[in-house]
mmCIF file of C-alpha atoms in Angstrom:
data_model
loop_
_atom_site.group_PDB
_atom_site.id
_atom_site.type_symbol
_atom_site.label_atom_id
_atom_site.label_comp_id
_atom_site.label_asym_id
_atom_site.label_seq_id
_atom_site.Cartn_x
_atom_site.Cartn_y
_atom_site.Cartn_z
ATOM 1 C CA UNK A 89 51.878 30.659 9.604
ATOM 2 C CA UNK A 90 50.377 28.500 7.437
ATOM 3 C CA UNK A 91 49.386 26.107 10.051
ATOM 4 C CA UNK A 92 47.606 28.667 11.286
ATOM 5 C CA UNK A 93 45.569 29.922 7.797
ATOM 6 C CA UNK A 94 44.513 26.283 7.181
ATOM 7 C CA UNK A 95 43.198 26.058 10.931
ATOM 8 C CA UNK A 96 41.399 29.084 10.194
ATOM 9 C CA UNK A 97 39.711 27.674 7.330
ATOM 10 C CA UNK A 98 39.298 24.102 8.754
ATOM 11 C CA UNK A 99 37.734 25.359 11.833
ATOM 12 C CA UNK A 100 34.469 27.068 9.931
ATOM 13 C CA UNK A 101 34.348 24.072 7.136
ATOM 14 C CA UNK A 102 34.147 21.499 10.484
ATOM 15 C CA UNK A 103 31.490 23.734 12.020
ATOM 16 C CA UNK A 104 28.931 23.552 8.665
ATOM 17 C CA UNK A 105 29.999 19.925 7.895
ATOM 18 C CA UNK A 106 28.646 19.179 11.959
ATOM 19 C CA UNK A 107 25.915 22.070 11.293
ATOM 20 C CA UNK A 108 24.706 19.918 7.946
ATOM 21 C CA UNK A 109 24.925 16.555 9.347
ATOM 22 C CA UNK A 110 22.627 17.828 12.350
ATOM 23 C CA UNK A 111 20.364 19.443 9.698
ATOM 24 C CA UNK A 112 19.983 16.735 7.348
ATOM 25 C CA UNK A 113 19.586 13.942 11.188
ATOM 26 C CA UNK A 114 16.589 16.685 11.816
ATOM 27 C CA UNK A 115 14.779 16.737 8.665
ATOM 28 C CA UNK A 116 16.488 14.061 6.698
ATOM 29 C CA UNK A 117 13.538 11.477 8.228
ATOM 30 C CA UNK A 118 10.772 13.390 6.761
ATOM 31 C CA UNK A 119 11.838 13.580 3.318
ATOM 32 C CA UNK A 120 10.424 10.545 2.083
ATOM 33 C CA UNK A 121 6.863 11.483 3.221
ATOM 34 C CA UNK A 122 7.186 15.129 0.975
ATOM 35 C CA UNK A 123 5.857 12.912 -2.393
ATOM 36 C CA UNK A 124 3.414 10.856 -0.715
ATOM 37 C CA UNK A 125 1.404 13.550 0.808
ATOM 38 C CA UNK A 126 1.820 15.876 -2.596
ATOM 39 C CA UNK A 127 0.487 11.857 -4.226
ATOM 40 C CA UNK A 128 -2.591 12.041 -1.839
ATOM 41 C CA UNK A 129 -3.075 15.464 -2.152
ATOM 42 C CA UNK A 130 -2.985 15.609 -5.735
ATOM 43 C CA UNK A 131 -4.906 12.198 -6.360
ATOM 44 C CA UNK A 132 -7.516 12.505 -3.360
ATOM 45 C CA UNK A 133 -6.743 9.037 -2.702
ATOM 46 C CA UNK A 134 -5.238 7.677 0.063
ATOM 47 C CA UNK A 135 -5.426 3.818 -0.300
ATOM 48 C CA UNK A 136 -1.802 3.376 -1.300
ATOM 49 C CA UNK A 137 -0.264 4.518 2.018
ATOM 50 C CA UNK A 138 -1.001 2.861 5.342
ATOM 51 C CA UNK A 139 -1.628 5.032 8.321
ATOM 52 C CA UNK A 140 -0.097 2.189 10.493
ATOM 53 C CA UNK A 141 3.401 3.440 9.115
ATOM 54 C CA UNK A 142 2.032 6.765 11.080
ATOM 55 C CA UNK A 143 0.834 4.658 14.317
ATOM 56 C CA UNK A 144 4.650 3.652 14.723
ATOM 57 C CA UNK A 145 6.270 6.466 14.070
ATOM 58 C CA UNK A 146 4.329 8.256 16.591
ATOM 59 C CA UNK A 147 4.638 5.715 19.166
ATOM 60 C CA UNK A 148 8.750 5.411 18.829
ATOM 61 C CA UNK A 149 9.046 9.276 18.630
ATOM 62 C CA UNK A 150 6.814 9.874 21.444
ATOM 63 C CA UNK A 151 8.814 6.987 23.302
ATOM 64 C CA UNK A 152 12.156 8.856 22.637
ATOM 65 C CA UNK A 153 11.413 12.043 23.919
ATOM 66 C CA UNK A 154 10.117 10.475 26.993
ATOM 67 C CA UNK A 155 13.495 8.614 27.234
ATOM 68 C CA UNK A 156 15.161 11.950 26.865
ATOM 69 C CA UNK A 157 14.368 12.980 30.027
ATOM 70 C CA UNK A 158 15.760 10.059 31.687
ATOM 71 C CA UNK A 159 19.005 10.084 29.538
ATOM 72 C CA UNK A 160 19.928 13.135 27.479
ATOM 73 C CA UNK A 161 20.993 12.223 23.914
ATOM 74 C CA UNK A 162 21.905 14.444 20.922
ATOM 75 C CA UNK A 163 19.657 17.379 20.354
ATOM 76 C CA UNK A 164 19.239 17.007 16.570
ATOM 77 C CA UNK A 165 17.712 13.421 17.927
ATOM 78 C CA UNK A 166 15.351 15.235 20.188
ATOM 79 C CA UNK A 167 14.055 17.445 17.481
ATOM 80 C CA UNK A 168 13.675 15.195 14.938
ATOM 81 C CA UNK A 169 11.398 13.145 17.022
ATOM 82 C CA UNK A 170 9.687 16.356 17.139
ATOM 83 C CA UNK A 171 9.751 17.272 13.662
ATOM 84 C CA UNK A 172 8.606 13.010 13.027
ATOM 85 C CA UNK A 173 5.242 13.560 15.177
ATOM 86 C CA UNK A 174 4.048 16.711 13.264
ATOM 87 C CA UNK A 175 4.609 15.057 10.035
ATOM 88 C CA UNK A 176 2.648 12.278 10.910
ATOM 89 C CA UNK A 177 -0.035 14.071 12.201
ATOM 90 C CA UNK A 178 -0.449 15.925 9.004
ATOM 91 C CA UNK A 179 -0.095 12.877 7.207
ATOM 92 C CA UNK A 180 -3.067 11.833 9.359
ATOM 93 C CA UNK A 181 -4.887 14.802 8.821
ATOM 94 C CA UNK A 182 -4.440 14.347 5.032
ATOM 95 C CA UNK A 183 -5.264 10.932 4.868
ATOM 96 C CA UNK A 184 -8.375 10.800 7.316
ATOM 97 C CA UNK A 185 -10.145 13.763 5.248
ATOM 98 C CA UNK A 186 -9.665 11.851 1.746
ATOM 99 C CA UNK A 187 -10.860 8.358 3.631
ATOM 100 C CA UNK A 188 -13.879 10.125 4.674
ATOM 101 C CA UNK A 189 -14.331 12.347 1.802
ATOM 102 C CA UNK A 190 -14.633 9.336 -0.452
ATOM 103 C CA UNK A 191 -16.387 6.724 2.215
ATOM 104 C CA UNK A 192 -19.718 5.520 1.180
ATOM 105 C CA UNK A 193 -20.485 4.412 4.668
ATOM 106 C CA UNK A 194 -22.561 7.323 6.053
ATOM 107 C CA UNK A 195 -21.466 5.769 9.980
ATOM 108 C CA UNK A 196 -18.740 7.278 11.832
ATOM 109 C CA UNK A 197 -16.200 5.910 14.192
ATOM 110 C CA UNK A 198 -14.383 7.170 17.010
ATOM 111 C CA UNK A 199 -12.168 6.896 19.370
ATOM 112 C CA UNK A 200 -14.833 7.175 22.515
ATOM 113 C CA UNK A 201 -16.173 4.539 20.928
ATOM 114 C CA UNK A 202 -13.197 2.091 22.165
ATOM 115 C CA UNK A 203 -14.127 -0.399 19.777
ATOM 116 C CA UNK A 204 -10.659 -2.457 18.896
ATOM 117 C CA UNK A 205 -12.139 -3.631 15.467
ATOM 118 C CA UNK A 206 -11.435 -0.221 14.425
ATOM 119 C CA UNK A 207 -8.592 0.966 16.254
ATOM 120 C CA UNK A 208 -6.729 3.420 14.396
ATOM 121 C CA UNK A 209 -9.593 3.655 11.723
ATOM 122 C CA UNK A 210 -12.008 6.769 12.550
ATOM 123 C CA UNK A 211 -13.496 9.254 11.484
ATOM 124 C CA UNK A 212 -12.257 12.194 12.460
ATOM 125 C CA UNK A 213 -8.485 13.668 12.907
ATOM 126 C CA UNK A 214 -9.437 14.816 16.337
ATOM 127 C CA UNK A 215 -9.991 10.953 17.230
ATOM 128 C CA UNK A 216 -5.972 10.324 15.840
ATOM 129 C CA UNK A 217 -4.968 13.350 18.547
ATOM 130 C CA UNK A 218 -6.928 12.050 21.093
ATOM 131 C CA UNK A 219 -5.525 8.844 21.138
ATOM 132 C CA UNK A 220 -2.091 9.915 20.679
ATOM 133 C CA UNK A 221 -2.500 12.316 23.487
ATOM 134 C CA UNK A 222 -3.846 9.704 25.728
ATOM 135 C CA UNK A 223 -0.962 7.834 25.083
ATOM 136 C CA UNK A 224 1.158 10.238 25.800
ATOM 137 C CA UNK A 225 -0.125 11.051 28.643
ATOM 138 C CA UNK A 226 -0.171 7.357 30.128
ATOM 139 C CA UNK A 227 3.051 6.873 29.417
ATOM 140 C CA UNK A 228 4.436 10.275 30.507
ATOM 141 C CA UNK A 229 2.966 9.260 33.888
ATOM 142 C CA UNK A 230 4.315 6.006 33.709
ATOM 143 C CA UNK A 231 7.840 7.590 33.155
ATOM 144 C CA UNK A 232 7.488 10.188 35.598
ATOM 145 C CA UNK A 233 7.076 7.369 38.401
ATOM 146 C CA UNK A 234 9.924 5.084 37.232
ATOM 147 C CA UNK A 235 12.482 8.142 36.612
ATOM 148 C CA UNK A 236 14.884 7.246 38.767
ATOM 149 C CA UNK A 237 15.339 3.779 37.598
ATOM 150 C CA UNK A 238 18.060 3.115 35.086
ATOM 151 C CA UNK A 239 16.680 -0.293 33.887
ATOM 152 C CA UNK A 240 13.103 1.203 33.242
ATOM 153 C CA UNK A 241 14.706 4.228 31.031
ATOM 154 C CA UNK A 242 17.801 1.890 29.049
ATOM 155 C CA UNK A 243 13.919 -0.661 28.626
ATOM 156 C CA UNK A 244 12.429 2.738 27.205
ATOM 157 C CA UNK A 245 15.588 3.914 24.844
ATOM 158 C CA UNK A 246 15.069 0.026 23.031
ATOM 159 C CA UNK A 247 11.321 0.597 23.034
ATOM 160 C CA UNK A 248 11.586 3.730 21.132
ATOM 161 C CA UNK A 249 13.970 2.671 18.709
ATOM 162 C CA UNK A 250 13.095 -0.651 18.538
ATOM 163 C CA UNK A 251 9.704 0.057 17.330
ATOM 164 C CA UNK A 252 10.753 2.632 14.634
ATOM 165 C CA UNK A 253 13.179 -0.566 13.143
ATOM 166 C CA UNK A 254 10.420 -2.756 12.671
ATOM 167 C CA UNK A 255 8.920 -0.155 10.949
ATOM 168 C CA UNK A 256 9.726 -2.107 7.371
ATOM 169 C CA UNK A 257 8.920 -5.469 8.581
ATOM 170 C CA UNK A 258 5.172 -5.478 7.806
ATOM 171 C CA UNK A 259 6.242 -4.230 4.135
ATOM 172 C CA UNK A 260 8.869 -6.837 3.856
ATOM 173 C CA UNK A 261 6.001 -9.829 5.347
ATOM 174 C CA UNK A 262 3.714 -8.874 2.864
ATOM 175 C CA UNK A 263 5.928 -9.148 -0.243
ATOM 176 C CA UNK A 264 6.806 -12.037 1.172
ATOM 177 C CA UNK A 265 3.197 -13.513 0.989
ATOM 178 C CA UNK A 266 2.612 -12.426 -2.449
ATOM 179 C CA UNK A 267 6.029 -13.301 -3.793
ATOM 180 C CA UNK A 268 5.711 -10.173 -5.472
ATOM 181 C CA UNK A 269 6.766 -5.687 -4.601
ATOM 182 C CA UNK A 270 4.115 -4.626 -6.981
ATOM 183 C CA UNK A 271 2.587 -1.939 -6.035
ATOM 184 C CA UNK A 272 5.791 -0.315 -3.472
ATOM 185 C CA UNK A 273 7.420 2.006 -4.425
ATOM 186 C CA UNK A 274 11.249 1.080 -5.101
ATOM 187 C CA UNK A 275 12.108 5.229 -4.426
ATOM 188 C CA UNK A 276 10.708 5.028 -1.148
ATOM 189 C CA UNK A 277 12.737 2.518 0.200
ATOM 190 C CA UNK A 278 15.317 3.288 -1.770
ATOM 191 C CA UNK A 279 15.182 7.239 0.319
ATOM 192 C CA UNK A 280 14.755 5.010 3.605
ATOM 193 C CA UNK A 281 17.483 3.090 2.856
ATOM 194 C CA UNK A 282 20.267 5.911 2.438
ATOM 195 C CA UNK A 283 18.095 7.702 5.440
ATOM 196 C CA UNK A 284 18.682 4.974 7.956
ATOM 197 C CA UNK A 285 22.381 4.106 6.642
ATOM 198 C CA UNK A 286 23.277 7.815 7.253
ATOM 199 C CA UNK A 287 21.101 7.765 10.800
ATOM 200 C CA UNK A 288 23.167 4.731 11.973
ATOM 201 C CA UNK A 289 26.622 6.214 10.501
ATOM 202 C CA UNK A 290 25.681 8.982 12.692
ATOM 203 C CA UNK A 291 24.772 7.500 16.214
ATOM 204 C CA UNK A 292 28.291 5.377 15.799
ATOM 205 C CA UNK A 293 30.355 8.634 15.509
ATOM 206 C CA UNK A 294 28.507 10.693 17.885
ATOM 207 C CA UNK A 295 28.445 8.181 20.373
ATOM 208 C CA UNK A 296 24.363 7.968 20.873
ATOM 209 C CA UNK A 297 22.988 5.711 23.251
ATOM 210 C CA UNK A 298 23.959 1.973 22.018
ATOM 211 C CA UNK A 299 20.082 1.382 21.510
ATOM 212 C CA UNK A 300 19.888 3.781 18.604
ATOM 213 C CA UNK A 301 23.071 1.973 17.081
ATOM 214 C CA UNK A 302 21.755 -1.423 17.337
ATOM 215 C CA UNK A 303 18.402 -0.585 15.904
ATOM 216 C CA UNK A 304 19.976 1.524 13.101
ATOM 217 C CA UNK A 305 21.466 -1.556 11.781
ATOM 218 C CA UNK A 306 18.741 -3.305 12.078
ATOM 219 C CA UNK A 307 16.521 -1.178 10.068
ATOM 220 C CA UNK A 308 19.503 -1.081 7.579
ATOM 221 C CA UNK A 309 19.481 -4.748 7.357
ATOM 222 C CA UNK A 310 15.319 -4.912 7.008
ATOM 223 C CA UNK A 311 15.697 -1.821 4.036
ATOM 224 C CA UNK A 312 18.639 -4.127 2.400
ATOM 225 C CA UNK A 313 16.061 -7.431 2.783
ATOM 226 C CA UNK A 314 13.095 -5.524 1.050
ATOM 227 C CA UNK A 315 15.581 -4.500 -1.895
ATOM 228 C CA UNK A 316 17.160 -7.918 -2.289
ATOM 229 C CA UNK A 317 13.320 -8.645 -2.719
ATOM 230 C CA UNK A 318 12.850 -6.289 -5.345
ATOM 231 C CA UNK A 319 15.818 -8.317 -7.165
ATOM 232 C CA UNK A 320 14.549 -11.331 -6.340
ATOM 233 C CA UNK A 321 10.761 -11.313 -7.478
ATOM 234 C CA UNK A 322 11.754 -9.042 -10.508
ATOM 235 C CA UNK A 323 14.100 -12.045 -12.257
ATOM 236 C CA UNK A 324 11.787 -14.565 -10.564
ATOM 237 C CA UNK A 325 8.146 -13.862 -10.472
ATOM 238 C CA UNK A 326 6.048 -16.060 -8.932
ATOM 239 C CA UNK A 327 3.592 -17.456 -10.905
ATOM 240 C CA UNK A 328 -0.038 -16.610 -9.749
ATOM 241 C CA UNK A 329 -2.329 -20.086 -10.363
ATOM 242 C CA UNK A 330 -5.188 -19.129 -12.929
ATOM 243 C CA UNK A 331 -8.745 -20.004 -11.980
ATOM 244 C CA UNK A 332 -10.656 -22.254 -14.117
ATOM 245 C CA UNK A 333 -13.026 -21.135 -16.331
ATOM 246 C CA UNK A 334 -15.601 -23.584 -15.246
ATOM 247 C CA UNK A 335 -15.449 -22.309 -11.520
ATOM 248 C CA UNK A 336 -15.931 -18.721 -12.525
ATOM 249 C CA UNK A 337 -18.986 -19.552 -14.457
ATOM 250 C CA UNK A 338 -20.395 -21.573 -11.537
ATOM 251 C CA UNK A 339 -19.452 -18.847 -9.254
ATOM 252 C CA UNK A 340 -21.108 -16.287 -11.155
ATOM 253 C CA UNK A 341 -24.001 -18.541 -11.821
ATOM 254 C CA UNK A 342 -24.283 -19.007 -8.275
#
């Protein structure tokens, strides 16, 4: 009898613990974006957040749905991919109407142009779409033709995640070069951190494709290195050299 009552009341508590832990895997990745765009919103001012971080987010999401179809995965994967790509399009959107709202350079840019010195730097949202859609739409193809082969989808599952992990690498390079995190935001990392620790914990138990394991730790271990930096530059600064006075005066004079 009372075996029975507590597997009564296990049963539902299982059920919302697996319906959370799906809920937060769905929208848990786009939490640390809410501030940011309220920042840029609020500040009309977009120069503190790099529209690269929305370049590969877009390319690994729209990567992983394409590897869906060769090798179905967890549905709270699928639509967080899904949920990932609108974000960063509105991030986009956000960001490319402050650029351009502020720009003092009356010339415009885009993406018919198919000028590589400024790739991913237009004028226009509808360039961003365009370009993602082309991609999509190339590799789509691409994936429609190679289907059937196992070794071209396991190449696309690594792709997809592989991409998003290296998603903290340019962050962690350029601290690097200036021996310094000033100017990141500790919070941020701090929310991608927990994010991918809790991602990772959950493609081990649910068994996910060994790709999305792999790469989990990996961005774990990148998220870790960028906070042992914070440590690091915070009790040991590096000491920027000061120009001389004399140079300044014969630069200015010059």
């Amino acid at each position: 009898m009372e075996a029975g009552g507590l597997e009564w009341l296990l049963v539902p508590m299982q059920q919302l613990v697996s319906w959370g832990a799906a809920g937060a895997m769905v929208f848990g990745g786009v939490v640390p974006y809410i501030p940011q765009y309220r920042d840029i919103r609020r500040t009309q001012n977009a120069e503190g957040f790099s529209t690269y971080v929305c370049l590969v987010l877009l390319v690994a999401n729209i990567l992983r749905i394409l590897f869906w179809f060769g090798r179905h995965f967890e549905s709270p994967l699928l639509w967080q991919s899904i949920i990932m790509i609108i974000t960063m399009l509105l991030m986009l959107k956000l960001c490319t109407e402050v650029r351009v709202s502020n720009e003092l350079n009356i010339k415009r840019r885009s993406f018919a142009d198919f000028d590589l010195n400024y790739f991913w730097h237009w004028s226009k949202f509808t360039d961003y779409v365009q370009c993602v859609l082309t991609f999509t739409g190339v590799t789509g193809y691409i994936t429609y033709l190679w289907l059937d082969s196992s070794l071209f989808v396991e190449t696309l599952g690594f792709l997809a995640v592989f991409t998003e992990a290296m998603l903290g690498v340019p962050q962690l390079y350029r601290n690097y070069q200036n021996r310094s995190t000033e100017g990141m935001s500790v919070k941020m990392v701090l929310m991608w951190t927990s994010g991918d620790t809790f991602k990772t914990v959950y493609f081990i138990l649910n068994q996910a494709p060994f790709q999305f394991s792999i790469c989990g730790l990996l961005q774990v271990f990148v998220d870790i290195a960028i906070l042992l930096q914070v440590y690091l530059y915070s009790y040991y600064p590096h000491q920027k050299p000061v120009p001389h006075t004399a140079h300044q005066a014969s630069t200015k004079a010059l």
